[in-house]
Amino acid sequence: MLIAPKKNQYALRAIFELAKQQGKGPTKVSDIAKAQSIPVRFLEVILNQLKGSGLLEAKRGFYGGYLLVREPDKITVGDIFQFMEGRKASVSCVTCDSESDCPFHGDCVFSKMWNRVKDAVFTVFNETTIQDLIESEKKQTKVI
Amino acid sequence: MLIAPKKNQYALRAIFELAKQQGKGPTKVSDIAKAQSIPVRFLEVILNQLKGSGLLEAKRGFYGGYLLVREPDKITVGDIFQFMEGRKASVSCVTCDSESDCPFHGDCVFSKMWNRVKDAVFTVFNETTIQDLIESEKKQTKVI
DNA sequence: CTACTTCCTGACAAATAAGGTCAGGAATTT
DNA sequence: AAATTCCTGACCTTATTTGTCAGGAAGTAG
């Protein structure tokens, strides 16, 4: 049961990391990569794409890097995943790749269930903000 | 967002078809395949695996085929998917392939969210019985 | 200006998983 | 015994995911 491909999870972690660094000026890709153990080159590609979401901005050159342009409590996990999914032609029925592809002409018994599942998943995503995750981490940290 | 691979969806559709044929004796793989547009050879493999779930039985020879051994209103979609997933080492954190694989030692902020997602998905699966699907189909059928 | 650092971009390569096939064998029924 | 069905494991193909690379563009410091 794969719900989000690694790429999307990297996107989430990157934004999570940016949120933690907020107020400290731009954060370099290499720093984000290190903090979240993400392959740098790959992350470069992902962050570049994420610019299109309007959630973050890039600054080049010395002291360059990425920074969030929206408050962490206004960014939901759903925002991020929806954007990442949107890049690759979203799917109406979860079962089939397209309606024309569906042997039951887009009207199968299962599509209703799949939509309920999709809704359930995005309900969780939409009610989880980056701020929530940050606070959750603070509580979780064990001071061994 | 891939929630169930085609193989699992074929499994569901096959059982759905068997439920519709209940009481009429064993149904041949080839008939199920035709009714649900599933590649025969592939379905053969899937049904054979599904025997292990205890939901169905096979009969060989002339007039052979598969039949359900549990009532359609006692079989949930969750039963089917859980069995299919179970075959390939279930995953604790949805993010990582294994805890040892997790760069955050199985204790990342995200695992909680993933578990909530997983629960939400299986709630839908577990409350949907094969009987529900059959009735849903009856209503849906248009008499154009 | 120039050297340095950073992001940017598209093309490309490798690994993995999914989807599907095949041949031959084992039961079962007529 | 002949026909029919399921059974089984090994195999192949394709698609997706995951990443890599080289070179360029933009910004900053000195």
mmCIF file of C-alpha atoms (C1' of nucleotides) in Angstrom:
data_model
loop_
_atom_site.group_PDB
_atom_site.id
_atom_site.type_symbol
_atom_site.label_atom_id
_atom_site.label_comp_id
_atom_site.label_asym_id
_atom_site.label_seq_id
_atom_site.Cartn_x
_atom_site.Cartn_y
_atom_site.Cartn_z
ATOM 1 C CA MET A 1 0.000 0.000 0.000
ATOM 2 C CA LEU A 2 1.976 2.913 -1.290
ATOM 3 C CA ILE A 3 0.178 6.173 -0.671
ATOM 4 C CA ALA A 4 2.838 8.729 -1.410
ATOM 5 C CA PRO A 5 5.951 8.053 -3.457
ATOM 6 C CA LYS A 6 9.272 8.930 -1.898
ATOM 7 C CA LYS A 7 9.549 12.021 -3.985
ATOM 8 C CA ASN A 8 6.444 13.446 -2.348
ATOM 9 C CA GLN A 9 7.663 12.499 1.072
ATOM 10 C CA TYR A 10 10.926 14.254 0.367
ATOM 11 C CA ALA A 11 8.926 17.316 -0.611
ATOM 12 C CA LEU A 12 7.109 17.180 2.693
ATOM 13 C CA ARG A 13 10.269 16.734 4.707
ATOM 14 C CA ALA A 14 11.985 19.555 2.861
ATOM 15 C CA ILE A 15 9.191 21.974 3.664
ATOM 16 C CA PHE A 16 9.127 20.724 7.216
ATOM 17 C CA GLU A 17 12.818 21.503 7.474
ATOM 18 C CA LEU A 18 12.376 24.940 5.923
ATOM 19 C CA ALA A 19 9.687 25.667 8.469
ATOM 20 C CA LYS A 20 12.067 24.820 11.268
ATOM 21 C CA GLN A 21 14.643 27.210 9.831
ATOM 22 C CA GLN A 22 12.181 30.006 9.327
ATOM 23 C CA GLY A 23 13.368 33.487 10.199
ATOM 24 C CA LYS A 24 17.012 32.547 9.753
ATOM 25 C CA GLY A 25 17.191 33.595 6.128
ATOM 26 C CA PRO A 26 17.477 31.290 3.115
ATOM 27 C CA THR A 27 18.413 27.664 3.688
ATOM 28 C CA LYS A 28 20.690 25.939 1.199
ATOM 29 C CA VAL A 29 19.558 22.787 -0.569
ATOM 30 C CA SER A 30 22.596 20.970 0.747
ATOM 31 C CA ASP A 31 21.677 21.821 4.318
ATOM 32 C CA ILE A 32 18.122 20.639 3.918
ATOM 33 C CA ALA A 33 19.378 17.469 2.289
ATOM 34 C CA LYS A 34 21.734 16.798 5.153
ATOM 35 C CA ALA A 35 19.157 17.456 7.852
ATOM 36 C CA GLN A 36 16.532 15.219 6.274
ATOM 37 C CA SER A 37 18.808 12.637 4.640
ATOM 38 C CA ILE A 38 17.653 13.261 1.138
ATOM 39 C CA PRO A 39 19.961 12.873 -1.899
ATOM 40 C CA VAL A 40 21.054 16.426 -2.754
ATOM 41 C CA ARG A 41 20.734 16.219 -6.510
ATOM 42 C CA PHE A 42 17.286 14.771 -6.255
ATOM 43 C CA LEU A 43 16.208 17.362 -3.739
ATOM 44 C CA GLU A 44 17.414 20.092 -6.054
ATOM 45 C CA VAL A 45 14.941 18.901 -8.641
ATOM 46 C CA ILE A 46 12.116 18.586 -6.151
ATOM 47 C CA LEU A 47 12.554 22.004 -4.590
ATOM 48 C CA ASN A 48 12.773 23.566 -7.984
ATOM 49 C CA GLN A 49 9.415 22.050 -8.873
ATOM 50 C CA LEU A 50 7.937 23.088 -5.566
ATOM 51 C CA LYS A 51 8.485 26.704 -6.444
ATOM 52 C CA GLY A 52 5.426 26.393 -8.637
ATOM 53 C CA SER A 53 3.290 25.778 -5.579
ATOM 54 C CA GLY A 54 3.848 29.276 -4.276
ATOM 55 C CA LEU A 55 4.787 27.880 -0.879
ATOM 56 C CA LEU A 56 8.442 28.763 -1.176
ATOM 57 C CA GLU A 57 10.891 30.948 -3.017
ATOM 58 C CA ALA A 58 14.463 30.587 -4.107
ATOM 59 C CA LYS A 59 17.335 33.006 -3.880
ATOM 60 C CA ARG A 60 20.485 32.387 -5.865
ATOM 61 C CA GLY A 61 24.073 33.285 -5.236
ATOM 62 C CA PHE A 62 26.039 33.696 -2.053
ATOM 63 C CA TYR A 63 23.764 33.481 0.976
ATOM 64 C CA GLY A 64 21.153 32.035 -1.365
ATOM 65 C CA GLY A 65 18.806 29.161 -0.686
ATOM 66 C CA TYR A 66 15.137 28.497 -0.207
ATOM 67 C CA LEU A 67 12.646 30.114 2.129
ATOM 68 C CA LEU A 68 8.999 29.643 2.957
ATOM 69 C CA VAL A 69 6.633 32.410 1.964
ATOM 70 C CA ARG A 70 3.660 31.085 3.894
ATOM 71 C CA GLU A 71 3.343 30.514 7.622
ATOM 72 C CA PRO A 72 3.792 26.874 8.689
ATOM 73 C CA ASP A 73 0.361 26.853 10.311
ATOM 74 C CA LYS A 74 -1.177 27.804 6.975
ATOM 75 C CA ILE A 75 0.504 24.989 5.067
ATOM 76 C CA THR A 76 -1.093 21.568 5.184
ATOM 77 C CA VAL A 77 0.366 18.266 4.121
ATOM 78 C CA GLY A 78 -2.526 18.129 1.682
ATOM 79 C CA ASP A 79 -1.333 21.314 -0.003
ATOM 80 C CA ILE A 80 2.010 19.735 -0.679
ATOM 81 C CA PHE A 81 0.811 16.361 -1.886
ATOM 82 C CA GLN A 82 -1.967 17.832 -3.942
ATOM 83 C CA PHE A 83 0.542 19.997 -5.717
ATOM 84 C CA MET A 84 2.913 17.107 -6.307
ATOM 85 C CA GLU A 85 0.103 14.925 -7.621
ATOM 86 C CA GLY A 86 -1.290 17.697 -9.757
ATOM 87 C CA ARG A 87 1.877 17.663 -11.791
ATOM 88 C CA LYS A 88 1.004 14.266 -13.212
ATOM 89 C CA ALA A 89 -2.557 14.374 -14.533
ATOM 90 C CA SER A 90 -4.741 13.587 -11.568
ATOM 91 C CA VAL A 91 -6.831 10.477 -11.669
ATOM 92 C CA SER A 92 -10.593 10.389 -11.413
ATOM 93 C CA CYS A 93 -10.985 6.723 -10.549
ATOM 94 C CA VAL A 94 -8.252 5.374 -8.349
ATOM 95 C CA THR A 95 -8.644 1.996 -9.969
ATOM 96 C CA CYS A 96 -8.088 2.831 -13.589
ATOM 97 C CA ASP A 97 -5.546 5.138 -15.120
ATOM 98 C CA SER A 98 -8.223 6.963 -17.022
ATOM 99 C CA GLU A 99 -11.918 6.674 -17.627
ATOM 100 C CA SER A 100 -11.402 5.510 -21.182
ATOM 101 C CA ASP A 101 -9.101 2.861 -19.806
ATOM 102 C CA CYS A 102 -11.804 1.550 -17.471
ATOM 103 C CA PRO A 103 -13.414 -1.648 -18.750
ATOM 104 C CA PHE A 104 -16.616 -0.545 -17.065
ATOM 105 C CA HIS A 105 -16.770 2.883 -18.670
ATOM 106 C CA GLY A 106 -15.998 4.886 -15.564
ATOM 107 C CA ASP A 107 -19.096 3.615 -13.861
ATOM 108 C CA CYS A 108 -17.900 0.634 -11.877
ATOM 109 C CA VAL A 109 -19.107 -0.325 -8.416
ATOM 110 C CA PHE A 110 -15.694 0.222 -6.994
ATOM 111 C CA SER A 111 -15.116 3.813 -7.987
ATOM 112 C CA LYS A 112 -17.413 5.008 -5.216
ATOM 113 C CA MET A 113 -15.418 3.164 -2.624
ATOM 114 C CA TRP A 114 -12.156 4.455 -4.035
ATOM 115 C CA ASN A 115 -13.415 7.957 -3.830
ATOM 116 C CA ARG A 116 -14.385 7.496 -0.222
ATOM 117 C CA VAL A 117 -10.899 6.199 0.454
ATOM 118 C CA LYS A 118 -9.331 9.119 -1.340
ATOM 119 C CA ASP A 119 -11.457 11.512 0.699
ATOM 120 C CA ALA A 120 -10.493 9.798 3.930
ATOM 121 C CA VAL A 121 -6.837 10.086 3.072
ATOM 122 C CA PHE A 122 -7.019 13.735 2.128
ATOM 123 C CA THR A 123 -9.020 14.538 5.226
ATOM 124 C CA VAL A 124 -6.047 13.480 7.277
ATOM 125 C CA PHE A 125 -3.646 15.320 5.005
ATOM 126 C CA ASN A 126 -5.691 18.493 5.023
ATOM 127 C CA GLU A 127 -6.058 18.633 8.753
ATOM 128 C CA THR A 128 -2.348 18.222 9.374
ATOM 129 C CA THR A 129 -0.338 21.426 9.157
ATOM 130 C CA ILE A 130 3.405 21.747 9.092
ATOM 131 C CA GLN A 131 3.119 23.583 12.393
ATOM 132 C CA ASP A 132 1.378 20.532 13.861
ATOM 133 C CA LEU A 133 4.295 18.382 12.812
ATOM 134 C CA ILE A 134 6.816 20.732 14.341
ATOM 135 C CA GLU A 135 4.972 20.794 17.645
ATOM 136 C CA SER A 136 4.578 17.057 17.543
ATOM 137 C CA GLU A 137 8.330 16.751 17.181
ATOM 138 C CA LYS A 138 9.029 19.029 20.113
ATOM 139 C CA LYS A 139 6.901 16.883 22.406
ATOM 140 C CA GLN A 140 8.358 13.692 21.072
ATOM 141 C CA THR A 141 12.004 14.571 21.612
ATOM 142 C CA LYS A 142 13.380 12.467 24.385
ATOM 143 C CA VAL A 143 15.947 14.072 26.663
ATOM 144 C CA ILE A 144 17.653 10.787 27.521
ATOM 145 C CA MET B 1 -1.363 8.069 -5.064
ATOM 146 C CA LEU B 2 -1.448 4.342 -5.485
ATOM 147 C CA ILE B 3 -3.393 2.677 -2.715
ATOM 148 C CA ALA B 4 -3.898 -0.817 -4.039
ATOM 149 C CA PRO B 5 -1.907 -2.355 -6.877
ATOM 150 C CA LYS B 6 -3.854 -3.831 -9.764
ATOM 151 C CA LYS B 7 -3.202 -7.301 -8.508
ATOM 152 C CA ASN B 8 -5.145 -6.548 -5.343
ATOM 153 C CA GLN B 9 -7.913 -4.927 -7.283
ATOM 154 C CA TYR B 10 -8.147 -8.008 -9.470
ATOM 155 C CA ALA B 11 -8.433 -10.084 -6.312
ATOM 156 C CA LEU B 12 -11.303 -7.921 -5.139
ATOM 157 C CA ARG B 13 -13.083 -8.060 -8.461
ATOM 158 C CA ALA B 14 -12.656 -11.817 -8.671
ATOM 159 C CA ILE B 15 -14.238 -12.331 -5.283
ATOM 160 C CA PHE B 16 -16.958 -9.885 -6.187
ATOM 161 C CA GLU B 17 -17.690 -11.956 -9.280
ATOM 162 C CA LEU B 18 -17.663 -15.204 -7.314
ATOM 163 C CA ALA B 19 -20.164 -13.693 -4.916
ATOM 164 C CA LYS B 20 -22.461 -12.883 -7.786
ATOM 165 C CA GLN B 21 -22.248 -16.482 -9.003
ATOM 166 C CA GLN B 22 -22.842 -17.947 -5.575
ATOM 167 C CA GLY B 23 -25.128 -20.959 -5.417
ATOM 168 C CA LYS B 24 -24.495 -21.875 -9.036
ATOM 169 C CA GLY B 25 -21.625 -24.233 -8.303
ATOM 170 C CA PRO B 26 -17.940 -23.630 -9.065
ATOM 171 C CA THR B 27 -17.006 -20.815 -11.430
ATOM 172 C CA LYS B 28 -14.130 -21.331 -13.832
ATOM 173 C CA VAL B 29 -11.178 -18.970 -13.814
ATOM 174 C CA SER B 30 -11.762 -18.226 -17.462
ATOM 175 C CA ASP B 31 -15.330 -17.130 -16.789
ATOM 176 C CA ILE B 32 -14.312 -14.840 -13.961
ATOM 177 C CA ALA B 33 -11.589 -13.408 -16.141
ATOM 178 C CA LYS B 34 -14.022 -12.691 -18.945
ATOM 179 C CA ALA B 35 -16.638 -11.110 -16.687
ATOM 180 C CA GLN B 36 -14.145 -8.813 -14.998
ATOM 181 C CA SER B 37 -11.713 -8.261 -17.866
ATOM 182 C CA ILE B 38 -8.724 -9.681 -16.085
ATOM 183 C CA PRO B 39 -5.914 -11.500 -17.934
ATOM 184 C CA VAL B 40 -6.640 -15.211 -17.408
ATOM 185 C CA ARG B 41 -3.137 -16.391 -16.684
ATOM 186 C CA PHE B 42 -2.613 -13.666 -14.157
ATOM 187 C CA LEU B 43 -5.923 -14.366 -12.486
ATOM 188 C CA GLU B 44 -4.997 -18.018 -12.203
ATOM 189 C CA VAL B 45 -2.034 -17.024 -10.076
ATOM 190 C CA ILE B 46 -4.045 -14.615 -7.963
ATOM 191 C CA LEU B 47 -6.888 -16.996 -7.214
ATOM 192 C CA ASN B 48 -4.463 -19.683 -6.353
ATOM 193 C CA GLN B 49 -2.859 -17.395 -3.779
ATOM 194 C CA LEU B 50 -6.229 -16.341 -2.459
ATOM 195 C CA LYS B 51 -6.938 -19.899 -1.395
ATOM 196 C CA GLY B 52 -4.706 -19.223 1.546
ATOM 197 C CA SER B 53 -7.138 -16.638 2.829
ATOM 198 C CA GLY B 54 -9.794 -19.226 3.546
ATOM 199 C CA LEU B 55 -12.347 -17.138 1.675
ATOM 200 C CA LEU B 56 -12.614 -19.500 -1.262
ATOM 201 C CA GLU B 57 -11.944 -23.033 -2.375
ATOM 202 C CA ALA B 58 -10.965 -24.657 -5.628
ATOM 203 C CA LYS B 59 -12.306 -27.753 -7.303
ATOM 204 C CA ARG B 60 -10.376 -29.328 -10.154
ATOM 205 C CA GLY B 61 -11.499 -31.297 -13.155
ATOM 206 C CA PHE B 62 -14.625 -31.157 -15.227
ATOM 207 C CA TYR B 63 -17.158 -28.834 -13.650
ATOM 208 C CA GLY B 64 -14.331 -27.525 -11.519
ATOM 209 C CA GLY B 65 -13.662 -23.935 -10.589
ATOM 210 C CA TYR B 66 -13.667 -21.674 -7.585
ATOM 211 C CA LEU B 67 -16.347 -21.067 -4.996
ATOM 212 C CA LEU B 68 -16.736 -18.842 -1.989
ATOM 213 C CA VAL B 69 -16.864 -20.512 1.376
ATOM 214 C CA ARG B 70 -17.952 -17.440 3.293
ATOM 215 C CA GLU B 71 -21.089 -15.380 2.867
ATOM 216 C CA PRO B 72 -20.585 -12.153 0.883
ATOM 217 C CA ASP B 73 -21.912 -10.095 3.782
ATOM 218 C CA LYS B 74 -19.201 -11.547 6.012
ATOM 219 C CA ILE B 75 -16.386 -10.661 3.623
ATOM 220 C CA THR B 76 -15.011 -7.142 3.706
ATOM 221 C CA VAL B 77 -12.746 -5.458 1.224
ATOM 222 C CA GLY B 78 -10.351 -5.104 4.116
ATOM 223 C CA ASP B 79 -10.180 -8.882 4.512
ATOM 224 C CA ILE B 80 -9.057 -9.223 0.934
ATOM 225 C CA PHE B 81 -6.516 -6.423 0.866
ATOM 226 C CA GLN B 82 -5.135 -7.293 4.240
ATOM 227 C CA PHE B 83 -4.501 -10.814 3.047
ATOM 228 C CA MET B 84 -2.902 -9.643 -0.177
ATOM 229 C CA GLU B 85 -0.669 -7.198 1.692
ATOM 230 C CA GLY B 86 0.211 -9.755 4.297
ATOM 231 C CA ARG B 87 1.933 -11.803 1.641
ATOM 232 C CA LYS B 88 4.652 -9.192 1.259
ATOM 233 C CA ALA B 89 6.069 -8.369 4.691
ATOM 234 C CA SER B 90 3.839 -5.673 6.085
ATOM 235 C CA VAL B 91 5.298 -2.297 6.791
ATOM 236 C CA SER B 92 5.292 -0.551 10.129
ATOM 237 C CA CYS B 93 5.989 2.940 8.902
ATOM 238 C CA VAL B 94 4.452 3.750 5.565
ATOM 239 C CA THR B 95 7.321 6.060 4.819
ATOM 240 C CA CYS B 96 10.211 3.701 5.156
ATOM 241 C CA ASP B 97 10.545 0.173 3.999
ATOM 242 C CA SER B 98 11.631 -0.969 7.407
ATOM 243 C CA GLU B 99 12.475 0.551 10.752
ATOM 244 C CA SER B 100 16.164 -0.092 10.295
ATOM 245 C CA ASP B 101 15.904 1.664 6.962
ATOM 246 C CA CYS B 102 14.428 4.772 8.604
ATOM 247 C CA PRO B 103 16.990 7.562 8.989
ATOM 248 C CA PHE B 104 15.106 8.645 12.104
ATOM 249 C CA HIS B 105 15.131 5.261 13.818
ATOM 250 C CA GLY B 106 11.446 4.510 13.426
ATOM 251 C CA ASP B 107 10.559 7.506 15.512
ATOM 252 C CA CYS B 108 9.945 10.221 12.953
ATOM 253 C CA VAL B 109 7.260 12.864 13.209
ATOM 254 C CA PHE B 110 5.593 11.579 10.117
ATOM 255 C CA SER B 111 4.987 8.000 11.137
ATOM 256 C CA LYS B 112 2.079 9.064 13.329
ATOM 257 C CA MET B 113 0.403 10.776 10.443
ATOM 258 C CA TRP B 114 0.980 7.803 8.176
ATOM 259 C CA ASN B 115 -0.600 5.538 10.691
ATOM 260 C CA ARG B 116 -3.646 7.755 10.899
ATOM 261 C CA VAL B 117 -3.893 7.623 7.126
ATOM 262 C CA LYS B 118 -3.561 3.891 7.116
ATOM 263 C CA ASP B 119 -6.303 3.623 9.722
ATOM 264 C CA ALA B 120 -8.576 5.902 7.747
ATOM 265 C CA VAL B 121 -8.100 3.807 4.645
ATOM 266 C CA PHE B 122 -8.756 0.539 6.389
ATOM 267 C CA THR B 123 -11.788 1.922 8.120
ATOM 268 C CA VAL B 124 -13.376 2.361 4.726
ATOM 269 C CA PHE B 125 -12.177 -1.039 3.568
ATOM 270 C CA ASN B 126 -13.406 -2.772 6.693
ATOM 271 C CA GLU B 127 -16.841 -1.289 6.590
ATOM 272 C CA THR B 128 -17.395 -2.248 2.962
ATOM 273 C CA THR B 129 -18.616 -5.805 2.443
ATOM 274 C CA ILE B 130 -18.863 -7.644 -0.845
ATOM 275 C CA GLN B 131 -22.593 -7.748 -0.305
ATOM 276 C CA ASP B 132 -22.601 -3.941 -0.128
ATOM 277 C CA LEU B 133 -20.905 -3.777 -3.487
ATOM 278 C CA ILE B 134 -23.366 -6.165 -5.061
ATOM 279 C CA GLU B 135 -26.309 -4.154 -3.808
ATOM 280 C CA SER B 136 -24.659 -0.955 -4.907
ATOM 281 C CA GLU B 137 -24.349 -2.403 -8.388
ATOM 282 C CA LYS B 138 -28.008 -3.412 -8.536
ATOM 283 C CA LYS B 139 -29.103 0.113 -7.757
ATOM 284 C CA GLN B 140 -26.619 1.629 -10.133
ATOM 285 C CA THR B 141 -27.605 -0.384 -13.198
ATOM 286 C CA LYS B 142 -29.279 1.882 -15.707
ATOM 287 C CA VAL B 143 -32.114 0.389 -17.770
ATOM 288 C CA ILE B 144 -31.492 2.652 -20.731
ATOM 289 C "C1'" DC C 1 35.171 42.834 -13.003
ATOM 290 C "C1'" DT C 2 35.933 38.266 -11.586
ATOM 291 C "C1'" DA C 3 35.664 34.625 -8.696
ATOM 292 C "C1'" DC C 4 32.677 32.191 -5.950
ATOM 293 C "C1'" DT C 5 28.531 30.390 -4.563
ATOM 294 C "C1'" DT C 6 24.054 29.233 -5.185
ATOM 295 C "C1'" DC C 7 20.027 27.708 -7.709
ATOM 296 C "C1'" DC C 8 18.235 25.992 -12.508
ATOM 297 C "C1'" DT C 9 17.306 22.814 -16.264
ATOM 298 C "C1'" DG C 10 16.716 18.986 -19.211
ATOM 299 C "C1'" DA C 11 18.441 14.871 -20.485
ATOM 300 C "C1'" DC C 12 19.857 10.617 -19.023
ATOM 301 C "C1'" DA C 13 20.823 6.118 -16.246
ATOM 302 C "C1'" DA C 14 19.905 2.645 -12.811
ATOM 303 C "C1'" DA C 15 17.049 0.131 -9.710
ATOM 304 C "C1'" DT C 16 12.785 -1.649 -8.403
ATOM 305 C "C1'" DA C 17 8.253 -3.059 -8.708
ATOM 306 C "C1'" DA C 18 4.313 -4.262 -11.307
ATOM 307 C "C1'" DG C 19 2.078 -6.788 -14.581
ATOM 308 C "C1'" DG C 20 1.765 -10.571 -17.126
ATOM 309 C "C1'" DT C 21 3.080 -15.198 -19.515
ATOM 310 C "C1'" DC C 22 4.352 -20.007 -20.082
ATOM 311 C "C1'" DA C 23 4.972 -25.004 -19.913
ATOM 312 C "C1'" DG C 24 4.189 -28.824 -17.857
ATOM 313 C "C1'" DG C 25 2.080 -31.283 -13.916
ATOM 314 C "C1'" DA C 26 -1.745 -32.835 -10.648
ATOM 315 C "C1'" DA C 27 -6.560 -33.692 -9.608
ATOM 316 C "C1'" DT C 28 -11.173 -34.744 -10.915
ATOM 317 C "C1'" DT C 29 -15.045 -36.082 -13.741
ATOM 318 C "C1'" DT C 30 -17.227 -38.463 -17.634
ATOM 319 C "C1'" DA D 1 -8.340 -43.050 -20.707
ATOM 320 C "C1'" DA D 2 -9.580 -38.639 -22.257
ATOM 321 C "C1'" DA D 3 -11.013 -34.275 -21.295
ATOM 322 C "C1'" DT D 4 -11.051 -30.529 -18.353
ATOM 323 C "C1'" DT D 5 -9.826 -27.924 -14.733
ATOM 324 C "C1'" DC D 6 -6.803 -26.015 -11.323
ATOM 325 C "C1'" DC D 7 -1.623 -25.734 -9.706
ATOM 326 C "C1'" DT D 8 3.095 -24.158 -9.580
ATOM 327 C "C1'" DG D 9 7.316 -21.951 -10.105
ATOM 328 C "C1'" DA D 10 10.119 -19.853 -13.078
ATOM 329 C "C1'" DC D 11 10.385 -16.448 -16.348
ATOM 330 C "C1'" DC D 12 9.913 -12.172 -19.175
ATOM 331 C "C1'" DT D 13 8.531 -7.378 -20.197
ATOM 332 C "C1'" DT D 14 7.369 -2.894 -19.222
ATOM 333 C "C1'" DA D 15 6.621 1.136 -16.460
ATOM 334 C "C1'" DT D 16 7.671 3.833 -12.674
ATOM 335 C "C1'" DT D 17 10.503 5.514 -9.405
ATOM 336 C "C1'" DT D 18 14.534 7.172 -8.007
ATOM 337 C "C1'" DG D 19 18.139 9.222 -8.707
ATOM 338 C "C1'" DT D 20 22.507 11.451 -11.402
ATOM 339 C "C1'" DC D 21 25.053 14.536 -14.330
ATOM 340 C "C1'" DA D 22 26.895 18.480 -16.873
ATOM 341 C "C1'" DG D 23 26.662 22.768 -17.881
ATOM 342 C "C1'" DG D 24 24.277 27.245 -17.465
ATOM 343 C "C1'" DA D 25 22.130 31.441 -15.137
ATOM 344 C "C1'" DA D 26 21.890 34.527 -11.406
ATOM 345 C "C1'" DG D 27 23.370 36.757 -7.465
ATOM 346 C "C1'" DT D 28 27.095 38.405 -3.970
ATOM 347 C "C1'" DA D 29 31.611 39.749 -2.199
ATOM 348 C "C1'" DG D 30 35.941 41.564 -2.701
#
